[in-house]
Short mmCIF file of C-alpha atoms in Angstrom, two decimals:
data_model
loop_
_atom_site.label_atom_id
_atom_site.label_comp_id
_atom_site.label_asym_id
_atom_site.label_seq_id
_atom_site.Cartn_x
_atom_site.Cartn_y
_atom_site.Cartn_z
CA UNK U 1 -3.20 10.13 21.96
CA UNK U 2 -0.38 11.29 24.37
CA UNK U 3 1.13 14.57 22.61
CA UNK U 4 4.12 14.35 25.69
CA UNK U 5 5.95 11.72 24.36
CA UNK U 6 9.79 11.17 23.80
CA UNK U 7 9.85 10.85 20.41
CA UNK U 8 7.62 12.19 17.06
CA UNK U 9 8.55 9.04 14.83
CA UNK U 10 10.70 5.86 15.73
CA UNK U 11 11.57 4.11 12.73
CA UNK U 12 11.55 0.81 13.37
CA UNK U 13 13.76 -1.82 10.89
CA UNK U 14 15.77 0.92 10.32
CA UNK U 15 18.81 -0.64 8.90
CA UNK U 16 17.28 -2.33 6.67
CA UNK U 17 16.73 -1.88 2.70
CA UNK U 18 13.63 0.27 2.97
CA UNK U 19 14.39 1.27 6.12
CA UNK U 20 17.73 3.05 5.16
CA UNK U 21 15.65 4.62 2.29
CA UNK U 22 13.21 6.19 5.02
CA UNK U 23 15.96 7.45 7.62
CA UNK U 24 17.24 9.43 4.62
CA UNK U 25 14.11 10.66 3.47
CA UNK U 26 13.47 11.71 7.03
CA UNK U 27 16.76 13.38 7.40
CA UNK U 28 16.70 15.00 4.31
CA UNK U 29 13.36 16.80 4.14
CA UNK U 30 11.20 16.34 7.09
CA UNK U 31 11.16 19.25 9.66
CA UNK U 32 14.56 19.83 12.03
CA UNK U 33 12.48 20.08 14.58
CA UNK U 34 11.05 16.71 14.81
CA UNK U 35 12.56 14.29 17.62
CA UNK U 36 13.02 11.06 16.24
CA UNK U 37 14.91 7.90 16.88
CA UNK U 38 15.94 4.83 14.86
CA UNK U 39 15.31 0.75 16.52
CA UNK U 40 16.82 -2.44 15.83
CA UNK U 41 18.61 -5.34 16.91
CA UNK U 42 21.76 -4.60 15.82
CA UNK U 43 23.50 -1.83 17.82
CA UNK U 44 26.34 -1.29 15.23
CA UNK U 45 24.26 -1.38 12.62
CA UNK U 46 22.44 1.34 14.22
CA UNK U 47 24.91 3.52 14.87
CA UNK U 48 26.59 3.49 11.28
CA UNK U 49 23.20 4.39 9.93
CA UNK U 50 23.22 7.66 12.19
CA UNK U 51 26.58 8.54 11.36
CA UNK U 52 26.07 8.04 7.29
CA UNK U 53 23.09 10.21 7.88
CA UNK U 54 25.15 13.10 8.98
CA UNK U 55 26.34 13.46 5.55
CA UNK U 56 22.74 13.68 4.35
CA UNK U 57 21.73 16.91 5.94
CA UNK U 58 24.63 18.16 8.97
CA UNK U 59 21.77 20.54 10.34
CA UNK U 60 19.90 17.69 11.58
CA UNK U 61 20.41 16.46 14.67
CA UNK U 62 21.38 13.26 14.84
CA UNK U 63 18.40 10.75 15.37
CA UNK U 64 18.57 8.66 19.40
CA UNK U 65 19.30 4.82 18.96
CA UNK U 66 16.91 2.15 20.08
CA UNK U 67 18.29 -1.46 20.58
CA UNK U 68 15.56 -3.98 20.40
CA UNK U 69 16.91 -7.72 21.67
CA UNK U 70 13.49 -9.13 20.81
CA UNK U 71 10.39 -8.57 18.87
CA UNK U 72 8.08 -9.19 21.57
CA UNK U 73 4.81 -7.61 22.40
CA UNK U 74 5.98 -6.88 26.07
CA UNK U 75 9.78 -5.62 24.92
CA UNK U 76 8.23 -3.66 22.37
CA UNK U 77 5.60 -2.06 24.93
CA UNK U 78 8.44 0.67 26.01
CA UNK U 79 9.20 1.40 22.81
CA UNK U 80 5.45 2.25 21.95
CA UNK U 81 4.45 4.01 24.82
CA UNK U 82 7.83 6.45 24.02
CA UNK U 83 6.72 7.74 20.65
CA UNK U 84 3.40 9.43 18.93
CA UNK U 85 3.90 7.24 15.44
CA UNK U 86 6.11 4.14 14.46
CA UNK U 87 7.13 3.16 10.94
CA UNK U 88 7.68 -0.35 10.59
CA UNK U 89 9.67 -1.79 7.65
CA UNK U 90 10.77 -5.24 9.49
CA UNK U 91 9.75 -8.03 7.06
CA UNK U 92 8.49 -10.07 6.30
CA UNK U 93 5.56 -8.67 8.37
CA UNK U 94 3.74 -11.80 8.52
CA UNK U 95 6.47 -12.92 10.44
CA UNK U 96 8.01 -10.42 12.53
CA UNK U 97 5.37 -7.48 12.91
CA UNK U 98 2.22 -8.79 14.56
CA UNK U 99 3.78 -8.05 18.37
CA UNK U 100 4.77 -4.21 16.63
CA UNK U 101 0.79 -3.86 15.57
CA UNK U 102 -0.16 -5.11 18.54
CA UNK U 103 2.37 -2.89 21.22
CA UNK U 104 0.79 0.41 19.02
CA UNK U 105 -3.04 -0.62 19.00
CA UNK U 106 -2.89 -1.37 22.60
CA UNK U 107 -0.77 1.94 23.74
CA UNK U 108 -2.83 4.15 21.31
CA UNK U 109 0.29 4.71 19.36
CA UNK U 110 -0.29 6.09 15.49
CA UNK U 111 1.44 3.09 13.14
CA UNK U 112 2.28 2.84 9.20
CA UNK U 113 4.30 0.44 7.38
CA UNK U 114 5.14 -0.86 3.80
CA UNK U 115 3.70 -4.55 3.62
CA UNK U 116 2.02 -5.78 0.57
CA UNK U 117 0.74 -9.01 2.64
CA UNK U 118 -3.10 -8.81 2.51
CA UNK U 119 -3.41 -12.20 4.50
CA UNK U 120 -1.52 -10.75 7.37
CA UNK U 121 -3.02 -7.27 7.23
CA UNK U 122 -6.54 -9.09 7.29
CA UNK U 123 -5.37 -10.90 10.37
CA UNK U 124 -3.81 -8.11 11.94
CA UNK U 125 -7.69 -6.30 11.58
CA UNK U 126 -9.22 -9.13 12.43
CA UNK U 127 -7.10 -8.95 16.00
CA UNK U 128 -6.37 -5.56 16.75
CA UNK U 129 -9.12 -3.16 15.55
CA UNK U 130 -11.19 -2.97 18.50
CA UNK U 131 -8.08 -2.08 20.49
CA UNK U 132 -7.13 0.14 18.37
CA UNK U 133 -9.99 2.28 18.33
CA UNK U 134 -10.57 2.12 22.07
CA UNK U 135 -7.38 3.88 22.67
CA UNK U 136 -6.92 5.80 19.36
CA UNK U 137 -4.46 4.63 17.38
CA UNK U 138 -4.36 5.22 13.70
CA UNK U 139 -2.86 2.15 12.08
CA UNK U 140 -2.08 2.28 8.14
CA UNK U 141 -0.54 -1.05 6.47
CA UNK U 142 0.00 -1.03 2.92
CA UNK U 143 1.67 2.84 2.55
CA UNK U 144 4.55 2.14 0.37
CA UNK U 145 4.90 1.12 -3.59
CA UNK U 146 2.07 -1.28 -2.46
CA UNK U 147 -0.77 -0.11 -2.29
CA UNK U 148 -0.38 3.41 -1.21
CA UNK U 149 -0.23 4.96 -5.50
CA UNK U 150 -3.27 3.20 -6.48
CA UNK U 151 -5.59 4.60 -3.02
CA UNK U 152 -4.45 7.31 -4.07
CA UNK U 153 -5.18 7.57 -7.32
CA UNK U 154 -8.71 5.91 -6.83
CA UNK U 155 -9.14 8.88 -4.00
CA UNK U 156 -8.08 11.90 -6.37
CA UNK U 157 -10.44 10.71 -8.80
CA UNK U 158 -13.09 9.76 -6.80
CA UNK U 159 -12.59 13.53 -4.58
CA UNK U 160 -13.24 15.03 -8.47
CA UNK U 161 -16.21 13.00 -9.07
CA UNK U 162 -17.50 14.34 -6.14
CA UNK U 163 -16.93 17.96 -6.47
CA UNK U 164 -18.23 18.09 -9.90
CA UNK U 165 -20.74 16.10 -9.79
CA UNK U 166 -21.59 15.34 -6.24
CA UNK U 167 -22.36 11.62 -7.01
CA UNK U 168 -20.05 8.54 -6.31
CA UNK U 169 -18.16 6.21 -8.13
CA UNK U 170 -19.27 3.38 -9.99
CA UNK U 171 -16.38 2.13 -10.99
CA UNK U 172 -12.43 2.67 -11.59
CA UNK U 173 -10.33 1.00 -14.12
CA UNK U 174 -6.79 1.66 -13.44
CA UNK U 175 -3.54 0.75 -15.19
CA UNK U 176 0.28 0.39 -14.51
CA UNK U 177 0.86 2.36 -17.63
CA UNK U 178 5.04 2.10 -16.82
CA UNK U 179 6.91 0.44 -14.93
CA UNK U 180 10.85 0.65 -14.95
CA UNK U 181 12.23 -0.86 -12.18
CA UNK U 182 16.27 -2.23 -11.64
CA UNK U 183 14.68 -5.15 -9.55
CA UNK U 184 13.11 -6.17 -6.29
CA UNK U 185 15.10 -6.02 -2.93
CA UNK U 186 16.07 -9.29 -0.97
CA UNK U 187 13.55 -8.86 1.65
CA UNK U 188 10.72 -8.30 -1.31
CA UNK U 189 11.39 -11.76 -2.82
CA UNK U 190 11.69 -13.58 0.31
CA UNK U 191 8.34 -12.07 1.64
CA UNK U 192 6.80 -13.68 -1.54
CA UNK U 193 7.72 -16.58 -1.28
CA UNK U 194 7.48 -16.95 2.48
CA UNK U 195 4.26 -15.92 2.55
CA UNK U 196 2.68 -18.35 0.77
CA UNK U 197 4.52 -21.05 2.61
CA UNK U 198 2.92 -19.75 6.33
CA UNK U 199 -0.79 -19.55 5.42
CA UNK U 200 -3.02 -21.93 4.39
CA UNK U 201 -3.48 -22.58 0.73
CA UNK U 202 -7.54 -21.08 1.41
CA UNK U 203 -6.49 -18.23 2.94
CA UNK U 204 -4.11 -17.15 -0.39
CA UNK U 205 -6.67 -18.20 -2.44
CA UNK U 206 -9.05 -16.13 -0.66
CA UNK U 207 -7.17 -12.89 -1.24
CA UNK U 208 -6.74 -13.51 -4.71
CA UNK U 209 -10.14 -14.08 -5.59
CA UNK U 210 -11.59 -11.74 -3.55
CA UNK U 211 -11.12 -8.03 -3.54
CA UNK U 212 -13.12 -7.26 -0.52
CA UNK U 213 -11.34 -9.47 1.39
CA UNK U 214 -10.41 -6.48 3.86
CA UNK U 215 -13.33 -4.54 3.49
CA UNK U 216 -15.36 -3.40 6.13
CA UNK U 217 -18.08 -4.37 4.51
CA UNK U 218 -17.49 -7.93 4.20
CA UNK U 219 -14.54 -8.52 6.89
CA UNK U 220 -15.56 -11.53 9.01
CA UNK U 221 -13.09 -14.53 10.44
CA UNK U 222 -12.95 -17.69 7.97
CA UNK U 223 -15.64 -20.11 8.16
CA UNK U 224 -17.00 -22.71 5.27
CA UNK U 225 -20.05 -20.38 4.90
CA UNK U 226 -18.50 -17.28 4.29
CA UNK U 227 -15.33 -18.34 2.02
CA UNK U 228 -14.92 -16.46 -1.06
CA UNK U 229 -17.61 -13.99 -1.11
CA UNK U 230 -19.03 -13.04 -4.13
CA UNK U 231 -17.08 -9.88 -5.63
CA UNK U 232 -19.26 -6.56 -6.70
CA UNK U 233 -19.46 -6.83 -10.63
CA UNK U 234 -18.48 -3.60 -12.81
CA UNK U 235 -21.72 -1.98 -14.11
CA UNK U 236 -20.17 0.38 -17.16
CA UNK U 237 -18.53 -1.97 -19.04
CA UNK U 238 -17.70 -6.35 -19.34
CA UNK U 239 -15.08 -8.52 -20.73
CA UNK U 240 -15.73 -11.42 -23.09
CA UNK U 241 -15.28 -14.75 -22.17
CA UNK U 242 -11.91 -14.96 -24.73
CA UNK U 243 -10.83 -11.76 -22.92
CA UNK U 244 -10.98 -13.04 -19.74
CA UNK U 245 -9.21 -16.30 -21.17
CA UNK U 246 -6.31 -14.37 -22.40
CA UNK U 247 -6.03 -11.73 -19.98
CA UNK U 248 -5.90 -9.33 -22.56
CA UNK U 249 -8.66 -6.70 -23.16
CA UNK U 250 -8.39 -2.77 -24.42
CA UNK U 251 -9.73 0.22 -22.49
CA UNK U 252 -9.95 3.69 -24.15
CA UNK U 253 -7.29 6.39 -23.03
CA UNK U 254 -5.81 3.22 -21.21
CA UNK U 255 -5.12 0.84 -24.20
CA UNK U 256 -4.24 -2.63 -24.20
CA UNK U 257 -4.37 -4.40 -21.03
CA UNK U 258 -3.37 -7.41 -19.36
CA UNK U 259 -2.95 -9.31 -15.47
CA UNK U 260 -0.92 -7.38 -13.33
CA UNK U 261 1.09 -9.36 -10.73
CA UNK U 262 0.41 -7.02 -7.92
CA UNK U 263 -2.79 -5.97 -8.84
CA UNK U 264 -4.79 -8.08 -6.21
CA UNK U 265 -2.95 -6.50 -2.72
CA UNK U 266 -3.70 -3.12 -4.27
CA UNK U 267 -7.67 -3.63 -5.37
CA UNK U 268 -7.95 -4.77 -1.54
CA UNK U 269 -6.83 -1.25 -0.01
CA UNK U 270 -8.97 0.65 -2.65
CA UNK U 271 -11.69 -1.51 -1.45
CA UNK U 272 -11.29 -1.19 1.98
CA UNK U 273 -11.15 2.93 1.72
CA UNK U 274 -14.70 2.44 -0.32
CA UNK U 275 -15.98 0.49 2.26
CA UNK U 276 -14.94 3.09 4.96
CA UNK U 277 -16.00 5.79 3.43
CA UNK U 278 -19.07 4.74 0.94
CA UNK U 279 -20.95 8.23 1.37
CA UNK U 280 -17.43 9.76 -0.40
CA UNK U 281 -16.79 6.58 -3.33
CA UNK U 282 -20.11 5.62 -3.98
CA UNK U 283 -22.37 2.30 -2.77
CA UNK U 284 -22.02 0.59 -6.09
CA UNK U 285 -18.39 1.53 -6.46
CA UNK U 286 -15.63 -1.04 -7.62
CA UNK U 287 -11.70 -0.77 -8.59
CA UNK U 288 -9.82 -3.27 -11.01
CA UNK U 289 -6.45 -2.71 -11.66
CA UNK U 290 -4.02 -4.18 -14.58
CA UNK U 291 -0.91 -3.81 -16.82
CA UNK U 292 -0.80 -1.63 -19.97
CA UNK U 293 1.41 -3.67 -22.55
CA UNK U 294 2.43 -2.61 -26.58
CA UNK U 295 0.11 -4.98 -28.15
CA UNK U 296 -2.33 -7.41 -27.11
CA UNK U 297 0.22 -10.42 -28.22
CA UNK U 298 2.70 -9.20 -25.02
CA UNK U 299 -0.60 -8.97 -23.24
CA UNK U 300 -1.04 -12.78 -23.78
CA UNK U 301 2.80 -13.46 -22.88
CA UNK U 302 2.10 -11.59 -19.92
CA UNK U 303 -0.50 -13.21 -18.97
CA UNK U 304 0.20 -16.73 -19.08
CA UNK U 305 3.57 -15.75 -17.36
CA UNK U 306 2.08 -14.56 -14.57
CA UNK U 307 -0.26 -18.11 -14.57
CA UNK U 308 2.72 -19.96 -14.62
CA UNK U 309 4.17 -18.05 -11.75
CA UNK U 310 1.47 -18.56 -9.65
CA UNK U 311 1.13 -22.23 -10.21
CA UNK U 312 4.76 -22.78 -9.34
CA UNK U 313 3.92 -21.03 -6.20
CA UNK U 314 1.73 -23.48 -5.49
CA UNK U 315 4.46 -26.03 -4.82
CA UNK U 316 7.17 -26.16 -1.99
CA UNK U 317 9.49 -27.55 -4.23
CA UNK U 318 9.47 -25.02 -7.03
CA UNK U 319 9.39 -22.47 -4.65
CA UNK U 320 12.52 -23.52 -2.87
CA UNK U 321 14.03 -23.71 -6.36
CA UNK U 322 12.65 -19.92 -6.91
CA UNK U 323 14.36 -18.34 -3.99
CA UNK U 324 17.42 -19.35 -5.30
CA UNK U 325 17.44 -17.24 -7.99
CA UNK U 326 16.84 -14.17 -5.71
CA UNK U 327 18.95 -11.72 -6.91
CA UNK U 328 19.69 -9.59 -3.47
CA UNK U 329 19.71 -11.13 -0.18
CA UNK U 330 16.92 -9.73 2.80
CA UNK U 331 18.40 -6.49 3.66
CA UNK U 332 19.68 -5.76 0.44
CA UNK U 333 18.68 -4.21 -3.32
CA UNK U 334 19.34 -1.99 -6.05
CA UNK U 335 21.68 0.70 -5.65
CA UNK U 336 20.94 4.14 -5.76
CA UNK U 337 23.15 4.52 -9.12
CA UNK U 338 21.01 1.72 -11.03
CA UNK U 339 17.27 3.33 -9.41
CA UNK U 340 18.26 6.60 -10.42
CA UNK U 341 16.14 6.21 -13.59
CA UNK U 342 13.43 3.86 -12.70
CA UNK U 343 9.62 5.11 -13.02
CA UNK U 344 6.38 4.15 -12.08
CA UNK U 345 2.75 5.67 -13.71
CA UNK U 346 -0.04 4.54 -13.13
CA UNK U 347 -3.81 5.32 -15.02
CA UNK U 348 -7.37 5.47 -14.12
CA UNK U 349 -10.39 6.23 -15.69
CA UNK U 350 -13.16 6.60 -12.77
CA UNK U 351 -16.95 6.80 -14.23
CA UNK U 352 -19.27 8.82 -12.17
CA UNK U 353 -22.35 6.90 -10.84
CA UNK U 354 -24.45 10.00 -12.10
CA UNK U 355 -26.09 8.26 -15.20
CA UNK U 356 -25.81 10.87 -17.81
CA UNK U 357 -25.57 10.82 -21.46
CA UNK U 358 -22.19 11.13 -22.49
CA UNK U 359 -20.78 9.06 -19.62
CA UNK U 360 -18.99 11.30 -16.81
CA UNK U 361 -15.89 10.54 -16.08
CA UNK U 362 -12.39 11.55 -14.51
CA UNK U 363 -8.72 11.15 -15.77
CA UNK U 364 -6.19 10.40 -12.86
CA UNK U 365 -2.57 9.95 -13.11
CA UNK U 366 -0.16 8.84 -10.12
CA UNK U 367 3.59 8.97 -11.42
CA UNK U 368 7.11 8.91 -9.77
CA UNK U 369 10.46 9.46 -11.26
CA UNK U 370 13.00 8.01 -9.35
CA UNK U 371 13.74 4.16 -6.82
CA UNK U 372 11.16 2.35 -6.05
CA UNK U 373 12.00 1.80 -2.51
CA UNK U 374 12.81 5.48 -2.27
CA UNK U 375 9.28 6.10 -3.36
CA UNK U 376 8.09 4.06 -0.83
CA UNK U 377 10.33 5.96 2.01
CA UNK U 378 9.19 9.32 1.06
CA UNK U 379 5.47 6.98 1.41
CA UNK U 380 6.11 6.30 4.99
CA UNK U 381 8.00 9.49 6.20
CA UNK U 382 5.48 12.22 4.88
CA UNK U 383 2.56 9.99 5.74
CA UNK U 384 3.94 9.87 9.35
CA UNK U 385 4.09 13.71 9.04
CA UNK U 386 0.21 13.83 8.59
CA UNK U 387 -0.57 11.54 11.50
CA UNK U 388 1.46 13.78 13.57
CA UNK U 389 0.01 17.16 12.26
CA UNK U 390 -3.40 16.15 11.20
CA UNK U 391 -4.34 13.70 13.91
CA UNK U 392 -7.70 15.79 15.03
CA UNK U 393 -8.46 15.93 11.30
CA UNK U 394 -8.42 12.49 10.67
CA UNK U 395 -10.27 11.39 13.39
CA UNK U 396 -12.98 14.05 12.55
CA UNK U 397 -13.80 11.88 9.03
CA UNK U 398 -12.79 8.25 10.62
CA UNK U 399 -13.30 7.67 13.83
CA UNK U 400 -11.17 7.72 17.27
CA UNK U 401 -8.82 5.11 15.66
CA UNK U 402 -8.31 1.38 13.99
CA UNK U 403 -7.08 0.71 10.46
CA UNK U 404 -7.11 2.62 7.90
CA UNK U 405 -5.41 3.36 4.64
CA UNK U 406 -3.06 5.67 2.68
CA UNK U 407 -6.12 8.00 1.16
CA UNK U 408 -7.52 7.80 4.76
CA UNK U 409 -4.05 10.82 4.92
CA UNK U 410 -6.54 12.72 2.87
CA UNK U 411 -5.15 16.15 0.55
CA UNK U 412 -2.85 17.10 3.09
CA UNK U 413 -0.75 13.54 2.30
CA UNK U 414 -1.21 14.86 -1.40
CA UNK U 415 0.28 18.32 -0.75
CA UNK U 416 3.18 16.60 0.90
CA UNK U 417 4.14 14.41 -1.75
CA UNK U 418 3.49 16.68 -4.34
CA UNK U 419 6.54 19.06 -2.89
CA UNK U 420 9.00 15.97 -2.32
CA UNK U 421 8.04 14.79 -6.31
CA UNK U 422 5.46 12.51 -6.38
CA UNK U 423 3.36 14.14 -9.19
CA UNK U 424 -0.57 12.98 -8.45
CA UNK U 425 -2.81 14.85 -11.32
CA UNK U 426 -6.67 14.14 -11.95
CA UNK U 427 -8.77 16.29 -14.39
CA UNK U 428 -12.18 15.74 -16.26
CA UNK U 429 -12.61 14.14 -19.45
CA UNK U 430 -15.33 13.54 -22.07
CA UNK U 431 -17.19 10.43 -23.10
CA UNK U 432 -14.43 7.63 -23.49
CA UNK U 433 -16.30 4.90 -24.76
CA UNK U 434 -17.87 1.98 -22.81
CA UNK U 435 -17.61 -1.66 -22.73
#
C-alpha cells in the first residue's frame, strides 16, 4: 500500500449519527499527529462538524474537508487514492457503499465500516475480493456494535484455548448477558427495514438460516444447488426439541437463554474469522450466540416477540407501518445525556476441542460502559489505528489483502480498546457441565 499519501484516515459519512461519534473519538484520543480529513455531501455540514470539534481537544489540528457531490465509483476514485484507510459510516450500506468498497479494493486502500448487513457484505466479497487482494487492501465490514464484540470475544477465548492447551475450538456459546440501551438511531431502523425490502426474500432467508453464509469455507454465488447449506452442528452439548420450540434453554455460568435479534449478523463474522483462520479456532469449531433473560418465562416472551417481528417483516405493508414508529430520523439518535448510562456485556463459554475429562474450557467477557454508537466509534477509529500501524503484521497472518474481520486486528486492536474502556477479559474455568 502507498505509505505517501495525503491523508492517514478520511472519515467518510462524517456528519452523520455514527459518524459524529467517530470524528470525536478521533479527535479526542487518537494521535495529534495523524493527518486526517472528514467527506460528505454537505459542505456546511462539514464544516460545523470541524468547528464543534475544536472544543473537543484545541491541540488538534483541525481535520481538511472533503465535499463529495456523488457516491460514484469514479468520483470516489480521488478520494481513495488520497488516503491509507477510509471509515465508512454512510448507510444504509446496501445502498450507498458498494462504489466506496469498490474505489478502496481497486486503489489498494485499507477500509472499515459499521454495517450489520450480512447480505450486502456477502455481495460486496463476492465482487471485490480478488481485487482487493491483488492490490492489498485490507477491507473490514462489520467493526462496530455489530459484530465487532462478539469476534472478539470468540478470538480472546479461542487465543486462550490455544495457549493452554494448544488445541482448537469446538465450540462457543455466547450470551448478551446486558443490554441497556436508550434506543436505536434513525439510520439503524431504516437500514432494517430497507434492507429487507432490496433483496430477495432467498437471499434474507439465506443469512438467517445459515451461519456460514460468509465463510470462506462455504462462500459461493447463489444457485438452486447450493442454497442453504447445511450448518456445522455443536458437538458438546444439544437442545431438545421443546427447547428449540420455545427458544428458551439454560447454559451453566450463562443461565437462561433465549433468541437474540441480532444474533445471526454476528455468528456470520465469527464464522468467517474460523474459516480464515481454522489452524488458530479449530476445524470442528462453531459459535451460537443468544440473549440471557431472568427466567425462562421472559425467555418465551422474548422469543415469540422476536417471531412476530420477523414475520411482520415479511410484509411490505407492515413494514411501511413499522417505520413509522421510528423514533429518530436517519442521521439522528440518542443524545449523549440519555447514553451516558447504557451498557453492553456479553458471555462466552468456549470448550476446547482437546477431549479431556473434566471438559476444558475458557470464560470470556466483552463489556462496555457507556453509548452504543460511541462504542462503535471508538470500534472504527482505533481499528483504523491498527491498519495504519500494523499493516505488515496483518498481512504476515492473512494474506496481501481482501476481507477480513474485527479479530483479523489481532491483540494489538485489544490493547487499544482496552486503554479507551472497552474492558475484554478471558480466563480458564473448570468443568461447567454439558448438554
Amino acid at each position: 500500500m502507498a505509505s505517501k499519501r495525503q491523508y492517514d484516515i478520511v472519515l467518510l459519512g462524517a456528519t452523520g449519527y455514527t459518524g459524529k461519534w467517530t470524528a470525536e473519538h478521533i479527535t479526542s484520543s487518537l494521535p495529534t499527529n495523524i493527518k486526517w480529513a472528514v467527506a460528505g455531501r454537505n459542505q456546511s455540514k462539514l464544516q460545523a462538524l470541524v468547528d464543534g470539534l475544536k472544543s473537543v481537544n484545541a491541540d488538534r489540528p483541525s481535520p481538511a474537508i472533503i465535499t463529495i457531490s456523488n457516491l460514484t465509483a469514479a468520483e470516489l476514485t480521488p478520494l481513495a487514492r488520497s488516503t491509507r484507510v477510509i471509515i465508512n459510516t454512510v448507510g444504509p450500506y446496501y445502498k450507498y457503499s458498494t462504489p466506496i468498497v469498490e474505489a478502496a479494493a481497486e486503489n489498494g486502500t485499507h477500509y472499515i465500516d459499521a454495517t450489520g448487513e450480512i447480505p450486502w457484505v456477502r455481495e460486496i466479497i463476492l465482487k471485490y475480493e480478488q481485487t482487493a487482494k491483488k492490490t492489498g487492501a485490507i477491507l473490514i465490514p462489520e467493526s462496530g456494535l455489530e459484530s465487532a464484540p462478539s469476534d472478539l470475544i470468540a478470538y480472546i477465548a479461542t487465543r486462550l484455548v490455544r495457549k493452554v492447551w494448544d488445541c482448537g475450538v469446538m465450540d462457543i456459546v455466547a450470551s448478551v448477558h446486558e443490554l441497556k440501551t436508550s434506543g436505536a438511531s434513525g439510520g439503524t431502523l431504516a437500514t432494517g427495514l430497507g434492507l429487507v425490502d432490496h433483496y430477495p426474500s432467498k437471499v434474507i432467508k439465506e443469512t438467517l438460516k445459515n451461519s456460514f453464509c460468509i465463510s470462506p469455507m462455504t462462500l459461493k454465488p447463489y444457485t438452486k444447488e447450493n442454497i442453504y447449506p447445511p450448518n456445522a452442528e455443536p458437538t458438546t452439548y444439544e437442545r431438545t426439541g421443546l427447547q428449540k420450540f420455545t427458544g428458551v434453554w439454560s447454559y451453566p455460568r450463562l443461565g437462561h437463554l433465549t433468541t437474540s435479534l441480532t444474533a445471526k449478523p454476528n455468528e456470520a463474522v465469527v464464522q468467517r474469522s474460523a474459516g480464515l483462520n481454522p489452524y488458530f479456532y479449530g476445524f470442528n469449531f462453531t459459535y451460537e450466540e443468544y440473549m440471557a433473560v431472568s427466567s425462562p418465562i421472559i425467555g418465551v416472551l422474548v422469543h415469540l416477540a422476536v417471531s412476530i417481528l420477523m414475520l411482520l417483516l415479511a410484509f411490505p405493508p407492515t413494514r411501511a407501518i413499522l417505520k413509522l414508529f421510528a423514533s429518530y430520523k436517519p442521521g439522528e439518535g440518542p443524545s449523549k445525556e440519555s447514553s451516558k448510562n447504557d451498557v453492553v456485556e456479553l458471555r462466552a463459554i468456549a470448550v476446547a476441542e482437546q477431549l479431556s475429562t473434566p471438559p476444558r474450557k475458557a470464560f470470556a467477557t466483552f463489556r462496555f460502559e457507556g453509548g452504543m454508537y460511541e462504542l462503535t466509534g471508538k470500534l472504527l477509529a482505533e481499528g483504523a489505528m491498527v491498519l495504519l500501524t500494523k499493516e505488515a503484521s496483518i498481512k504476515s497472518k492473512h494474506g496481501n489483502g481482501g476481507f477480513l474481520t474485527p479479530s483479523s486486528l489481532g491483540d494489538d486492536y485489544l490493547d487499544r480498546l482496552d486503554k479507551v474502556g472497552v474492558k475484554i477479559d478471558v480466563k480458564q474455568i473448570g468443568d461447567v457441565g454439558s448438554k
